[in-house]
Amino acid sequence: MKQVFLVFSLLVLIAAFSSCKKDNKPLNIDYPAAFVVNGESNNLSVINLTTDKVTETIDLNGATFPHHVYLNPDKTRIAVAITSTDLSGGHGGHGGSSKTYKVLVIDSKTGDIHHTLELPKLPHNAIFSPDGSELWVGQADATQSKVLVFNTSNFSEKASIPVGKGLSEVTFSVDGKKVFAANTDDNTVSVINPANKSVLSTIPVGNSPVGAWAASNGKMYADNEASQTISEIDAVTSTITTTINLGFKPGYVAYSDHHSELWVSDATNGKVIYYKLESGAWVKKGEIPTGSDAHAIAFTSDGKTAYVTNQGANTVSVVEMNSHMKMQDITAGMKPNGLAIKE
């Protein structure tokens, strides 16, 4: 009887060891994929764009409340900001420094954490430079926020750039010649020269800007949460060219060059509203119900499909762009926010 018990115990140990090895083995994400940041589940869902099904889940090694995700130029690395703060209710007033903040750089094929960058203050996002040699990270502060720049070769800090209060997203223009930092608590956007790391100008926008989102039409679109407006900024002149009054709290702005449309997620009502430029003004052309607290928007490169995260519904909506019809909802983790596509 004792021998039977010993054999049974050994088999249990072998099974447990085998399961552990299987769970920890590298992934093989060698297909077109969308990486979805699940803020409250503290992980990433990987959606296979061929089947529109979640095929993998990437663990973040105990990190809490990840927020937004960006790919490097060759799509081999993704950067995820770890905020340790639930930002689903709004982005302002998060300039403290009493939690664990970091950025995780993850292999986009295997899901392995390549590097962990510990930070003193909250990073709303981390974005790679157009050539991939730098990682730009915002540091929110109620008095004086900063943008930190790191070498991606060894992740040493190479620059610290002071900007405004309550910094949220840091973004590059499409041509990579300027960086835009949305100072949420200052109601401004700082424009930075990425070559010499100097602030070129500070642009007053609407109340509580979250990000200045780049568009292939040469503009940047700042989504102002509190004033419920979009500030269109000319990326070359760094001047506001128009203001779009929405009537709802924007979650994100994305420009479709295939359709010359501006898509804005309506976080208030769980929709995406799309606009067309007519006689020099952005005109609402329609709306697409997606899900509660609609947030990030990403388009496939062929302009056929859009993906929208819905923080309140724990889903990602798949939208056919020509018909502007939602085709399906994909169940993700809890409070999905950021979204990046690798094709």
Short mmCIF file of C-alpha atoms in Angstrom, two decimals:
data_model
loop_
_atom_site.label_atom_id
_atom_site.label_comp_id
_atom_site.label_asym_id
_atom_site.label_seq_id
_atom_site.Cartn_x
_atom_site.Cartn_y
_atom_site.Cartn_z
CA MET A 1 0.00 0.00 0.00
CA LYS A 2 2.88 2.29 0.85
CA GLN A 3 4.49 1.60 -2.53
CA VAL A 4 1.22 2.40 -4.32
CA PHE A 5 1.00 5.70 -2.44
CA LEU A 6 4.60 6.60 -3.35
CA VAL A 7 4.02 5.81 -7.01
CA PHE A 8 0.81 7.86 -7.02
CA SER A 9 2.61 10.82 -5.37
CA LEU A 10 5.40 10.64 -7.93
CA LEU A 11 2.90 10.66 -10.78
CA VAL A 12 1.18 13.73 -9.31
CA LEU A 13 4.50 15.55 -9.06
CA ILE A 14 5.43 14.66 -12.64
CA ALA A 15 2.04 15.83 -13.89
CA ALA A 16 2.34 19.10 -11.98
CA PHE A 17 5.84 19.69 -13.30
CA SER A 18 4.76 18.95 -16.87
CA SER A 19 1.80 21.33 -16.56
CA CYS A 20 4.02 24.08 -15.22
CA LYS A 21 6.48 23.66 -18.09
CA LYS A 22 3.65 23.70 -20.61
CA ASP A 23 2.14 26.87 -19.14
CA ASN A 24 5.49 28.64 -19.14
CA LYS A 25 6.61 27.70 -22.61
CA PRO A 26 7.01 30.57 -25.13
CA LEU A 27 4.05 31.37 -27.31
CA ASN A 28 4.23 31.39 -31.09
CA ILE A 29 2.25 34.40 -32.27
CA ASP A 30 3.26 34.11 -35.92
CA TYR A 31 -0.12 35.24 -37.28
CA PRO A 32 -1.80 38.64 -37.71
CA ALA A 33 -2.86 39.64 -34.22
CA ALA A 34 -4.42 42.33 -32.09
CA PHE A 35 -2.96 42.85 -28.62
CA VAL A 36 -5.63 44.00 -26.18
CA VAL A 37 -4.75 45.45 -22.77
CA ASN A 38 -7.13 44.22 -20.06
CA GLY A 39 -6.87 46.88 -17.36
CA GLU A 40 -8.61 45.06 -14.54
CA SER A 41 -7.62 41.52 -15.52
CA ASN A 42 -3.96 42.62 -15.55
CA ASN A 43 -3.05 40.80 -18.76
CA LEU A 44 -3.13 40.97 -22.56
CA SER A 45 -5.56 39.14 -24.81
CA VAL A 46 -4.19 38.12 -28.20
CA ILE A 47 -6.80 38.04 -30.97
CA ASN A 48 -6.03 36.08 -34.14
CA LEU A 49 -7.18 38.46 -36.90
CA THR A 50 -7.83 35.57 -39.27
CA THR A 51 -10.39 33.93 -37.00
CA ASP A 52 -11.31 36.90 -34.74
CA LYS A 53 -10.87 34.68 -31.70
CA VAL A 54 -8.75 35.11 -28.59
CA THR A 55 -5.97 32.57 -28.99
CA GLU A 56 -3.54 33.50 -26.21
CA THR A 57 -3.36 35.41 -22.94
CA ILE A 58 -0.10 37.08 -21.95
CA ASP A 59 0.53 37.33 -18.21
CA LEU A 60 2.15 40.54 -16.96
CA ASN A 61 4.04 39.05 -14.03
CA GLY A 62 1.81 40.50 -11.32
CA ALA A 63 1.64 44.03 -12.74
CA THR A 64 -1.66 45.83 -12.07
CA PHE A 65 -3.81 48.05 -14.28
CA PRO A 66 -1.87 48.03 -17.56
CA HIS A 67 -2.83 50.89 -19.85
CA HIS A 68 -2.31 51.15 -23.62
CA VAL A 69 0.11 49.28 -25.81
CA TYR A 70 2.44 50.27 -28.66
CA LEU A 71 4.50 48.22 -31.12
CA ASN A 72 8.02 49.08 -32.23
CA PRO A 73 8.55 49.70 -35.98
CA ASP A 74 9.45 46.11 -36.90
CA LYS A 75 6.59 44.75 -34.74
CA THR A 76 8.88 42.53 -32.67
CA ARG A 77 8.35 44.32 -29.33
CA ILE A 78 5.36 45.81 -27.56
CA ALA A 79 5.50 48.36 -24.74
CA VAL A 80 2.80 48.31 -22.06
CA ALA A 81 2.49 51.02 -19.40
CA ILE A 82 1.68 49.76 -15.92
CA THR A 83 -0.26 52.44 -14.05
CA SER A 84 -1.40 50.58 -10.89
CA THR A 85 -4.41 52.90 -11.24
CA ASP A 86 -7.87 52.40 -12.75
CA LEU A 87 -8.07 55.07 -15.48
CA SER A 88 -11.37 53.89 -16.96
CA GLY A 89 -13.28 56.70 -15.25
CA GLY A 90 -11.03 59.48 -16.57
CA HIS A 91 -7.41 60.50 -16.98
CA GLY A 92 -7.10 63.71 -14.95
CA GLY A 93 -5.76 64.09 -11.43
CA HIS A 94 -3.38 61.14 -11.48
CA GLY A 95 -0.11 62.87 -10.69
CA GLY A 96 0.83 61.00 -7.53
CA SER A 97 3.83 58.75 -6.92
CA SER A 98 2.83 56.33 -4.16
CA LYS A 99 2.30 53.19 -6.24
CA THR A 100 4.33 50.74 -8.31
CA TYR A 101 4.81 52.15 -11.81
CA LYS A 102 6.66 50.53 -14.68
CA VAL A 103 6.78 49.80 -18.39
CA LEU A 104 7.00 46.24 -19.67
CA VAL A 105 8.67 45.57 -23.01
CA ILE A 106 7.35 42.26 -24.35
CA ASP A 107 8.34 40.01 -27.24
CA SER A 108 5.38 40.15 -29.63
CA LYS A 109 5.90 36.58 -30.86
CA THR A 110 6.72 34.64 -27.69
CA GLY A 111 4.94 36.81 -25.10
CA ASP A 112 8.09 36.85 -22.95
CA ILE A 113 8.86 39.99 -20.95
CA HIS A 114 12.01 41.35 -22.54
CA HIS A 115 12.63 44.20 -20.11
CA THR A 116 11.01 45.82 -17.06
CA LEU A 117 11.52 49.54 -16.68
CA GLU A 118 10.83 50.71 -13.11
CA LEU A 119 9.51 54.29 -12.86
CA PRO A 120 8.97 56.83 -10.06
CA LYS A 121 5.65 58.19 -11.38
CA LEU A 122 2.62 57.13 -13.36
CA PRO A 123 3.14 56.44 -17.09
CA HIS A 124 -0.04 56.63 -19.16
CA ASN A 125 1.79 55.09 -22.10
CA ALA A 126 5.18 54.25 -23.57
CA ILE A 127 5.85 54.69 -27.29
CA PHE A 128 8.77 53.76 -29.54
CA SER A 129 10.44 56.32 -31.78
CA PRO A 130 9.94 55.81 -35.54
CA ASP A 131 13.36 54.16 -35.89
CA GLY A 132 12.86 52.04 -32.76
CA SER A 133 16.02 53.29 -31.06
CA GLU A 134 14.18 55.18 -28.29
CA LEU A 135 11.30 54.58 -25.91
CA TRP A 136 9.38 57.71 -24.84
CA VAL A 137 7.57 57.50 -21.51
CA GLY A 138 5.35 60.07 -19.82
CA GLN A 139 5.62 60.77 -16.09
CA ALA A 140 2.47 62.40 -14.70
CA ASP A 141 2.88 64.96 -11.93
CA ALA A 142 0.44 67.48 -10.46
CA THR A 143 3.08 70.22 -10.56
CA GLN A 144 5.60 69.41 -13.29
CA SER A 145 5.27 66.35 -15.50
CA LYS A 146 8.15 64.99 -17.54
CA VAL A 147 8.74 62.94 -20.65
CA LEU A 148 11.57 60.47 -20.19
CA VAL A 149 13.50 59.10 -23.18
CA PHE A 150 15.34 55.77 -22.97
CA ASN A 151 17.74 53.98 -25.32
CA THR A 152 16.14 50.70 -26.37
CA SER A 153 19.56 49.07 -26.69
CA ASN A 154 20.15 49.05 -22.93
CA PHE A 155 17.24 51.13 -21.54
CA SER A 156 19.50 53.80 -20.11
CA GLU A 157 17.86 57.19 -19.70
CA LYS A 158 19.07 59.73 -22.26
CA ALA A 159 16.72 62.70 -21.72
CA SER A 160 14.20 64.17 -19.29
CA ILE A 161 11.89 66.81 -20.78
CA PRO A 162 9.69 68.98 -18.51
CA VAL A 163 6.16 69.55 -19.79
CA GLY A 164 2.85 70.54 -18.11
CA LYS A 165 0.65 69.25 -15.31
CA GLY A 166 -1.00 65.84 -15.22
CA LEU A 167 0.61 64.44 -18.37
CA SER A 168 -1.32 61.65 -20.08
CA GLU A 169 -0.40 60.30 -23.54
CA VAL A 170 2.83 60.94 -25.46
CA THR A 171 2.53 60.47 -29.24
CA PHE A 172 4.56 60.99 -32.43
CA SER A 173 3.31 62.71 -35.56
CA VAL A 174 3.04 60.38 -38.56
CA ASP A 175 6.26 61.74 -40.07
CA GLY A 176 8.06 61.36 -36.73
CA LYS A 177 9.29 64.94 -36.73
CA LYS A 178 7.41 66.03 -33.62
CA VAL A 179 6.23 64.59 -30.32
CA PHE A 180 2.99 65.70 -28.69
CA ALA A 181 2.43 65.45 -24.92
CA ALA A 182 -1.13 65.93 -23.64
CA ASN A 183 -1.08 67.82 -20.34
CA THR A 184 -4.48 66.80 -18.98
CA ASP A 185 -4.51 69.04 -15.89
CA ASP A 186 -3.11 72.06 -17.79
CA ASN A 187 -5.51 71.88 -20.76
CA THR A 188 -2.51 72.10 -23.09
CA VAL A 189 -0.43 70.00 -25.47
CA SER A 190 3.36 70.34 -25.43
CA VAL A 191 5.13 70.00 -28.79
CA ILE A 192 8.63 68.51 -28.59
CA ASN A 193 11.48 68.30 -31.09
CA PRO A 194 12.54 64.63 -30.90
CA ALA A 195 15.98 65.40 -32.35
CA ASN A 196 17.21 67.75 -29.62
CA LYS A 197 14.57 66.89 -26.98
CA SER A 198 13.43 70.50 -26.54
CA VAL A 199 9.89 71.86 -26.13
CA LEU A 200 9.02 73.87 -29.23
CA SER A 201 5.67 75.24 -28.09
CA THR A 202 2.71 74.70 -25.80
CA ILE A 203 -0.76 74.73 -27.37
CA PRO A 204 -3.92 75.56 -25.36
CA VAL A 205 -6.63 73.05 -26.29
CA GLY A 206 -9.90 71.97 -24.63
CA ASN A 207 -10.40 70.84 -21.05
CA SER A 208 -8.66 67.62 -19.98
CA PRO A 209 -6.90 66.49 -23.16
CA VAL A 210 -5.86 62.84 -22.99
CA GLY A 211 -3.90 62.29 -26.19
CA ALA A 212 -3.04 63.97 -29.48
CA TRP A 213 -3.66 61.13 -31.92
CA ALA A 214 -1.72 61.13 -35.18
CA ALA A 215 -3.39 61.06 -38.60
CA SER A 216 -2.03 60.52 -42.10
CA ASN A 217 -3.66 63.78 -43.23
CA GLY A 218 -0.94 65.73 -41.39
CA LYS A 219 -3.05 66.51 -38.34
CA MET A 220 -3.08 65.54 -34.68
CA TYR A 221 -6.42 65.11 -32.90
CA ALA A 222 -6.52 65.93 -29.19
CA ASP A 223 -9.50 64.36 -27.39
CA ASN A 224 -10.63 66.68 -24.60
CA GLU A 225 -12.58 64.64 -22.05
CA ALA A 226 -14.10 67.41 -19.91
CA SER A 227 -15.03 69.86 -22.67
CA GLN A 228 -16.21 67.00 -24.91
CA THR A 229 -14.40 68.36 -27.94
CA ILE A 230 -11.65 67.43 -30.39
CA SER A 231 -8.87 69.92 -31.13
CA GLU A 232 -7.43 69.44 -34.63
CA ILE A 233 -3.76 70.45 -34.65
CA ASP A 234 -1.65 70.98 -37.76
CA ALA A 235 1.44 68.85 -37.13
CA VAL A 236 3.71 71.13 -39.18
CA THR A 237 2.64 74.54 -37.84
CA SER A 238 1.58 73.31 -34.36
CA THR A 239 -1.57 75.43 -34.55
CA ILE A 240 -5.21 74.50 -34.00
CA THR A 241 -7.06 74.40 -37.30
CA THR A 242 -10.53 73.54 -36.01
CA THR A 243 -12.46 72.39 -32.95
CA ILE A 244 -15.07 69.64 -33.23
CA ASN A 245 -17.91 69.86 -30.69
CA LEU A 246 -19.00 66.34 -29.80
CA GLY A 247 -21.63 66.39 -27.05
CA PHE A 248 -20.12 63.26 -25.47
CA LYS A 249 -16.91 62.26 -23.69
CA PRO A 250 -14.40 61.05 -26.27
CA GLY A 251 -12.39 57.93 -25.55
CA TYR A 252 -10.09 57.90 -28.58
CA VAL A 253 -9.69 59.36 -32.08
CA ALA A 254 -8.54 57.46 -35.18
CA TYR A 255 -8.28 58.65 -38.77
CA SER A 256 -8.97 56.19 -41.60
CA ASP A 257 -6.97 57.19 -44.66
CA HIS A 258 -8.76 54.56 -46.75
CA HIS A 259 -12.10 56.25 -46.16
CA SER A 260 -10.96 59.79 -45.22
CA GLU A 261 -13.02 59.43 -42.06
CA LEU A 262 -12.45 60.52 -38.48
CA TRP A 263 -13.63 57.93 -35.96
CA VAL A 264 -14.26 59.01 -32.36
CA SER A 265 -15.26 56.58 -29.63
CA ASP A 266 -18.21 57.80 -27.57
CA ALA A 267 -17.37 56.61 -24.09
CA THR A 268 -20.57 58.12 -22.70
CA ASN A 269 -22.96 56.09 -24.85
CA GLY A 270 -20.92 53.09 -25.99
CA LYS A 271 -20.64 53.99 -29.66
CA VAL A 272 -18.22 55.07 -32.36
CA ILE A 273 -19.15 58.23 -34.24
CA TYR A 274 -17.59 58.81 -37.67
CA TYR A 275 -17.14 62.12 -39.46
CA LYS A 276 -16.31 63.27 -43.00
CA LEU A 277 -14.70 66.54 -44.04
CA GLU A 278 -17.18 68.58 -46.08
CA SER A 279 -16.52 72.17 -47.19
CA GLY A 280 -13.72 72.44 -44.63
CA ALA A 281 -15.80 71.22 -41.67
CA TRP A 282 -16.06 67.81 -40.01
CA VAL A 283 -19.63 66.57 -40.39
CA LYS A 284 -21.11 63.64 -38.48
CA LYS A 285 -22.05 60.91 -40.96
CA GLY A 286 -23.15 58.10 -38.69
CA GLU A 287 -22.68 56.08 -35.53
CA ILE A 288 -21.86 52.46 -34.73
CA PRO A 289 -23.05 50.96 -31.42
CA THR A 290 -20.18 48.90 -30.01
CA GLY A 291 -20.32 48.50 -26.24
CA SER A 292 -20.31 50.24 -22.88
CA ASP A 293 -17.46 52.75 -22.41
CA ALA A 294 -16.10 52.44 -25.96
CA HIS A 295 -12.41 53.27 -25.95
CA ALA A 296 -9.50 52.48 -28.31
CA ILE A 297 -9.88 52.12 -32.09
CA ALA A 298 -7.51 50.35 -34.48
CA PHE A 299 -7.78 49.69 -38.23
CA THR A 300 -6.32 46.87 -40.27
CA SER A 301 -3.87 48.02 -42.93
CA ASP A 302 -6.21 47.13 -45.79
CA GLY A 303 -8.89 49.47 -44.42
CA LYS A 304 -11.50 46.73 -44.24
CA THR A 305 -11.86 46.11 -40.52
CA ALA A 306 -11.87 48.17 -37.33
CA TYR A 307 -11.47 46.90 -33.78
CA VAL A 308 -12.88 48.80 -30.80
CA THR A 309 -12.31 48.03 -27.12
CA ASN A 310 -15.29 48.44 -24.78
CA GLN A 311 -14.11 48.92 -21.21
CA GLY A 312 -17.54 48.59 -19.63
CA ALA A 313 -18.58 45.53 -21.64
CA ASN A 314 -15.30 43.59 -21.44
CA THR A 315 -15.40 43.10 -25.20
CA VAL A 316 -13.69 44.05 -28.46
CA SER A 317 -16.07 44.92 -31.31
CA VAL A 318 -15.25 43.94 -34.89
CA VAL A 319 -16.56 46.49 -37.38
CA GLU A 320 -16.78 46.15 -41.17
CA MET A 321 -15.57 49.56 -42.32
CA ASN A 322 -17.28 49.87 -45.72
CA SER A 323 -20.74 49.18 -44.32
CA HIS A 324 -20.02 50.68 -40.86
CA MET A 325 -21.67 47.60 -39.34
CA LYS A 326 -20.58 45.76 -36.22
CA MET A 327 -20.00 42.14 -37.16
CA GLN A 328 -19.37 40.62 -33.75
CA ASP A 329 -18.12 41.14 -30.20
CA ILE A 330 -15.10 39.24 -28.92
CA THR A 331 -14.97 38.60 -25.18
CA ALA A 332 -11.72 39.93 -23.73
CA GLY A 333 -10.60 40.43 -20.15
CA MET A 334 -11.99 42.97 -17.71
CA LYS A 335 -11.89 46.65 -18.71
CA PRO A 336 -9.99 46.35 -22.01
CA ASN A 337 -8.42 49.68 -22.95
CA GLY A 338 -5.39 49.80 -25.24
CA LEU A 339 -5.17 48.03 -28.58
CA ALA A 340 -2.38 47.46 -31.11
CA ILE A 341 -2.38 45.46 -34.35
CA LYS A 342 0.48 43.38 -35.78
CA GLU A 343 0.01 42.19 -39.36
#
